[in-house]
XYZ file of C-alpha atoms in Angstrom:
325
model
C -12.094 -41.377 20.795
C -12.547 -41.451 24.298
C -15.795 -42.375 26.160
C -16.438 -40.800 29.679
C -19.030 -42.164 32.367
C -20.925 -41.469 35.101
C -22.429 -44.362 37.212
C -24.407 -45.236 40.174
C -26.626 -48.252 41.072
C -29.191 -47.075 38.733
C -28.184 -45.821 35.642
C -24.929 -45.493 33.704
C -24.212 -41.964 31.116
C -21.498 -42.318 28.374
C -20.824 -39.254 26.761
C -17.280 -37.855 24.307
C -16.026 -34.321 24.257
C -17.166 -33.994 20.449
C -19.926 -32.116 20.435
C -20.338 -33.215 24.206
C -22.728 -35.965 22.380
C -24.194 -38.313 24.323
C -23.394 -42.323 23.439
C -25.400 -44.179 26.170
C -28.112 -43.651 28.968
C -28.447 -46.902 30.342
C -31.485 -48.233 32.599
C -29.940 -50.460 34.503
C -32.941 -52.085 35.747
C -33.715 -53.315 32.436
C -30.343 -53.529 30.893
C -31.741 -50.763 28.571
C -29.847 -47.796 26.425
C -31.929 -45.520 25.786
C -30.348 -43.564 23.445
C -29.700 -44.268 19.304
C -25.964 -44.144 19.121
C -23.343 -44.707 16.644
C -21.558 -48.212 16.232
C -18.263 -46.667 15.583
C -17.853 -43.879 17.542
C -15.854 -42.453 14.517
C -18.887 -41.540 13.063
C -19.726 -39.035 16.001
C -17.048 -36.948 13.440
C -19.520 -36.224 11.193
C -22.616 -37.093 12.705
C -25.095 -36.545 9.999
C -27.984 -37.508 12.492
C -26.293 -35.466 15.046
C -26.937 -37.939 17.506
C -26.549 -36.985 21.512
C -25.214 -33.740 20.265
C -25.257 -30.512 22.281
C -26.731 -28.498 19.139
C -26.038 -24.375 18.984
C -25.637 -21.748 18.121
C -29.269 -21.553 17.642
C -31.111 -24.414 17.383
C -33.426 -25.659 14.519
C -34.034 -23.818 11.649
C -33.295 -19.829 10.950
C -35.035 -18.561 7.927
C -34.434 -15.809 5.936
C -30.991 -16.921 7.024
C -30.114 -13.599 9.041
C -30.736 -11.445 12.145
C -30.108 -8.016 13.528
C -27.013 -7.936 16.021
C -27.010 -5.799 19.050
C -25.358 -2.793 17.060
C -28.451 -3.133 14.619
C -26.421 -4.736 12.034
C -27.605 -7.265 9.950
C -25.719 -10.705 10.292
C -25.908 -13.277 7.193
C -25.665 -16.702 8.298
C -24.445 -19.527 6.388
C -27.226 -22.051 5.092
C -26.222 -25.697 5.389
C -29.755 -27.075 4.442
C -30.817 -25.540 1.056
C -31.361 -21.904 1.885
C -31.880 -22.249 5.573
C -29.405 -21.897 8.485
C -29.875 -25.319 10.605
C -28.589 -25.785 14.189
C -25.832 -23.192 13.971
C -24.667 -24.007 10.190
C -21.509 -25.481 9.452
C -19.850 -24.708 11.726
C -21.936 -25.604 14.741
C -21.235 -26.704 18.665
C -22.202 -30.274 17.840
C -19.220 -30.320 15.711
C -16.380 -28.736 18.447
C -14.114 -30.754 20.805
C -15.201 -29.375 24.318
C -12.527 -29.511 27.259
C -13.709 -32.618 29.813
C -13.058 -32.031 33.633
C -14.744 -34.259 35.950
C -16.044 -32.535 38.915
C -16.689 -35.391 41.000
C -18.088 -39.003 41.146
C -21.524 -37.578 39.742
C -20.748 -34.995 37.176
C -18.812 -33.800 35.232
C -18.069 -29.991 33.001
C -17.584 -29.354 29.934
C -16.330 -25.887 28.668
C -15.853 -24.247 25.013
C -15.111 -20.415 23.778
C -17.603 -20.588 20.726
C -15.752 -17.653 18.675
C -17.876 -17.816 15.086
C -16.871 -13.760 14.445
C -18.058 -13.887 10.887
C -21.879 -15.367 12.290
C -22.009 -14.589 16.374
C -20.361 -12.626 18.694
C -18.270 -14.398 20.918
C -19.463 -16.722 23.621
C -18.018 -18.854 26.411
C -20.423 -21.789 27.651
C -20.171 -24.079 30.259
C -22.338 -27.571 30.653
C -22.448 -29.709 33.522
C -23.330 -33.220 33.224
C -24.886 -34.176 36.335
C -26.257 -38.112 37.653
C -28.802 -38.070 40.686
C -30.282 -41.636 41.320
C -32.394 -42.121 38.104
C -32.143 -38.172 36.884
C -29.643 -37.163 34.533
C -29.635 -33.311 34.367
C -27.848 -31.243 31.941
C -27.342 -27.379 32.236
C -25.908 -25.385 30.177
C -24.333 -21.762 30.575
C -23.241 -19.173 28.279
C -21.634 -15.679 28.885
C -21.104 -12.709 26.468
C -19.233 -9.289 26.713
C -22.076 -8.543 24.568
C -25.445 -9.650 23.877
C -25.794 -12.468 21.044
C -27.476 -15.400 19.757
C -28.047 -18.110 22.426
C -30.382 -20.920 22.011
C -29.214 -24.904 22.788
C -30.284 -27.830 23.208
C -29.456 -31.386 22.699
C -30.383 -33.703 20.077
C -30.536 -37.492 21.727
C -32.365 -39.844 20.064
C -34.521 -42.099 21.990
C -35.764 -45.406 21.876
C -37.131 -47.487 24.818
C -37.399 -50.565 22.893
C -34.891 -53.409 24.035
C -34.928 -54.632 20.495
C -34.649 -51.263 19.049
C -38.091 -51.764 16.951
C -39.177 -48.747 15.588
C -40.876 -45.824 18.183
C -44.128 -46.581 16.439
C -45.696 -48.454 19.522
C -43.925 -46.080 21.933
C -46.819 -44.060 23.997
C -45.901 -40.506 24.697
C -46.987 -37.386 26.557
C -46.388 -33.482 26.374
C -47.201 -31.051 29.313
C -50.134 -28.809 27.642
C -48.963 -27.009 24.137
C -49.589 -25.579 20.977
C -48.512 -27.032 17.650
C -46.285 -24.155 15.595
C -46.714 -24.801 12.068
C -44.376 -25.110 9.238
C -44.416 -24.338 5.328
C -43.087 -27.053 2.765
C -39.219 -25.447 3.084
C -39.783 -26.582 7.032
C -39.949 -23.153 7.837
C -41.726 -22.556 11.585
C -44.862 -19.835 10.255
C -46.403 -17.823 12.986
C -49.254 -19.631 12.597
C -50.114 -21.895 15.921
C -52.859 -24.876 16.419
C -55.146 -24.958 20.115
C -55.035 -28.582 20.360
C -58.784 -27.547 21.728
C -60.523 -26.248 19.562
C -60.337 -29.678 18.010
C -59.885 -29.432 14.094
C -59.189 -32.792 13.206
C -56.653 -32.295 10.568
C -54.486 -31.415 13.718
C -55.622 -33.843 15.728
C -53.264 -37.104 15.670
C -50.345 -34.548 16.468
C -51.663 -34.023 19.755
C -50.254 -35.401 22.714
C -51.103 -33.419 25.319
C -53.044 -36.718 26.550
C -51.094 -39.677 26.277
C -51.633 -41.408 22.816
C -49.277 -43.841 20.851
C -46.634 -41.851 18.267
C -47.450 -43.912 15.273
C -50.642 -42.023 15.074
C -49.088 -38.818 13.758
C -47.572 -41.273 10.662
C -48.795 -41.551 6.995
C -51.923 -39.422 7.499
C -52.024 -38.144 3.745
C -52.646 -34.687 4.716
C -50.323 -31.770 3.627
C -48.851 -31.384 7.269
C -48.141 -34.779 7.333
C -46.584 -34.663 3.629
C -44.408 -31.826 4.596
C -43.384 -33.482 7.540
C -42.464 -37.000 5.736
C -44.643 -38.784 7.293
C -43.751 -38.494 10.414
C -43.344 -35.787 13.331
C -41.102 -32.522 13.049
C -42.449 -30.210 15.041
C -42.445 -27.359 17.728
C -44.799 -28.002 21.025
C -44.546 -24.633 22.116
C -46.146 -25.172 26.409
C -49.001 -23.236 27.611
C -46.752 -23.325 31.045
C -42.853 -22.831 29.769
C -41.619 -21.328 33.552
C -42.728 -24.504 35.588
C -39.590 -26.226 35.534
C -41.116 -29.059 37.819
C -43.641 -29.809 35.558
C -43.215 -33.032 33.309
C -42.967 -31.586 29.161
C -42.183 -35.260 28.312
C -43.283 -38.668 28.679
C -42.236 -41.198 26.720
C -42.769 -45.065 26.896
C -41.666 -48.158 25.531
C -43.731 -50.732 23.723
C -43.462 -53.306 26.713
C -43.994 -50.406 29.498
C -40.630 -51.580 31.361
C -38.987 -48.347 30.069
C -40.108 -45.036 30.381
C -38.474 -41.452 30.418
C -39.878 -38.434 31.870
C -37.997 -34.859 30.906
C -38.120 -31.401 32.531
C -37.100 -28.480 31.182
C -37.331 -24.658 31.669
C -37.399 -24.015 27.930
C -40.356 -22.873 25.787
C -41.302 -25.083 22.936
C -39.728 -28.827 22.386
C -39.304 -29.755 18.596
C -40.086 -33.236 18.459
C -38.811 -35.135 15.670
C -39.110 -38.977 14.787
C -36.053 -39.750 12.377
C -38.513 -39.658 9.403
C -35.638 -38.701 6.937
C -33.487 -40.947 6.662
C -30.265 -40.936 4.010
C -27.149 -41.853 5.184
C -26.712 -45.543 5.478
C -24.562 -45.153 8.923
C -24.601 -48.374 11.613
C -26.021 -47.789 14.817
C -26.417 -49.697 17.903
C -25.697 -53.568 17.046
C -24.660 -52.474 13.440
C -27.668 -52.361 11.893
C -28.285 -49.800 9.784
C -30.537 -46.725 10.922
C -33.985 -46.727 9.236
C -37.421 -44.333 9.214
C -38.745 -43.511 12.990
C -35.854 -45.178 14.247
C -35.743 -42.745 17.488
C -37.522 -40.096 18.581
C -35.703 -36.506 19.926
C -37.450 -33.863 22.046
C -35.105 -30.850 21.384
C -35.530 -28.306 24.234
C -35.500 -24.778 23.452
C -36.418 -21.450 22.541
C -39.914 -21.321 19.856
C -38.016 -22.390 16.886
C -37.198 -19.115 13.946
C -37.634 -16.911 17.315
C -35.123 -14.545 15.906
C -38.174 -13.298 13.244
C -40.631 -13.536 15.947
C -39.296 -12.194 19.354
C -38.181 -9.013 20.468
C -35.713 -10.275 23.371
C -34.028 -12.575 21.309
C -30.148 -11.416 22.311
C -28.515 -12.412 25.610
C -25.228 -11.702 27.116
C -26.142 -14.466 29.802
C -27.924 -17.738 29.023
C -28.704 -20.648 31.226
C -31.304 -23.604 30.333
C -31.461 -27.610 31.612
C -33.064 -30.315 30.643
C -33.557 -33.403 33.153
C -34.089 -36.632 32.203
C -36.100 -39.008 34.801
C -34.705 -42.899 33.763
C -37.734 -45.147 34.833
């Protein structure tokens, strides 16, 4: 499987054309990856962590498994996680060979005709991989005769650690947000937690002041339970159209690393590898274990196609920018 890069005196960007995942986001500073990855990139086949993948049709979690298509149809999607539709179902971008064309010495594009007739209308997108000193910046374009589902993001894992020890000691940092809840089938309710009124059942889950991840772990309490002990969540920002405005910061437990991201999307599901089956090696060949990484999936408020009323597009464009410290 081929690997491509992007370099410069700062940082180094592997990435392969399935699923446009990304393998390696190097600090080279610290001689750091900063991404989980696969040990044999074979695995990026499957990818049952979906590691580095560019994740679509629509991200996270669609439930009842349907919506209403711009001729007022109803569309049945297929449900590849008990009786929910997860991150585009079977069938998803994270699982299609893109077409690879380096632009120049910086960046790079990556195109794919996503024609799913039986689930979405079709869509051609466009992403460009882009290195700028320490920022790696992803965008990502889509264009419709017709408007459709749109809603991507992609699903790195991170950890800062050198030794790749757990993201418990990791310190990390959202822009100002509410917590969207779930029920026990991980279904985002329309129910929503203000951080400020201050109900302590809520409490370790908030991050809009910098705190240390492990405190959202093993609380006991039914969110936690639901949420195995760990974080998978929606942040939904108070301030979603200030693209120059930090929505992460993440640290690593000796505070060489860091990683600051910017995004003009919404909400940010943030999820710390808290179930783990498949016994698949990463990095040095050790096999992946609980809170292993930590993603920050970018994108529209998760289930938004039971919640919003704008929720086709024959025209999408997001990014997400990650600052390498």
């Amino acid at each position: 499987m081929k690997t491509y890069q992007i370099e410069n005196d700062a940082v180094r960007i592997e990435f392969i054309a399935r699923g446009g995942c990304l393998t390696k986001m190097i600090n080279k500073k610290t001689n750091t990856n900063y991404l989980v990855h696969y040990a044999d990139l074979d695995e990026y086949q499957a990818n049952p962590y979906f590691l580095g993948a560019t994740i679509g049709r629509n991200a996270g979690r669609t439930s009842p498994p349907f919506y209403t298509n711009f001729a007022g149809e109803k569309v049945e999607l297929d449900c590849n996680e008990g009786d929910l539709h997860l991150h585009g179902g079977q069938n998803g971008l994270q699982f299609q060979e893109w077409q690879v064309r380096k632009l120049n010495d910086s960046s790079y594009e990556l195109c794919l005709v996503d024609d799913a007739e039986s689930l979405y209308e079709k869509m051609a997108f466009r992403l460009v991989y882009r290195l700028e000193n320490n920022r790696f910046r992803i965008e990502m374009y889509g264009t419709a005769e017709v408007p459709t589902i749109c809603n991507l993001t992609n699903h790195a894992f991170f950890n800062l650690n050198q030794d790749k020890a757990t993201i418990e000691s990791h310190q990390l940092k959202t822009a100002d947000a509410r917590l969207q809840l779930i029920d026990e089938a991980f279904v985002p309710t329309e129910e929503y937690i203000d951080f400020r009124v201050g109900d302590p059942e809520y409490a370790p889950f908030n991050f809009n002041s910098r705190a240390q991840v492990g405190k959202a772990f093993e609380l006991g309490t039914e969110l936690s339970e639901i949420c195995a002990d760990g974080i998978d969540l929606a942040y939904c920002f108070e301030e979603p159209n200030n693209p120059e405005v930090a929505k992460i910061e993440l640290t690593g437990e000796a505070e060489t690393n860091k990683l600051v991201i910017r995004s003009n999307q919404e909400a940010c599901v943030i999820y710390t590898a808290n179930k783990v089956a498949a016994r698949v090696p990463i990095n040095d060949g050790k096999h992946m274990t609980k809170y292993q990484g930590i993603t920050f999936e970018m994108q529209r408020m998760p289930n938004y196609v039971h919640e919003a009323t704008d929720y086709l597009t024959d025209d999408y464009y997001a990014f997400t920018e990650y600052e390498i410290l």
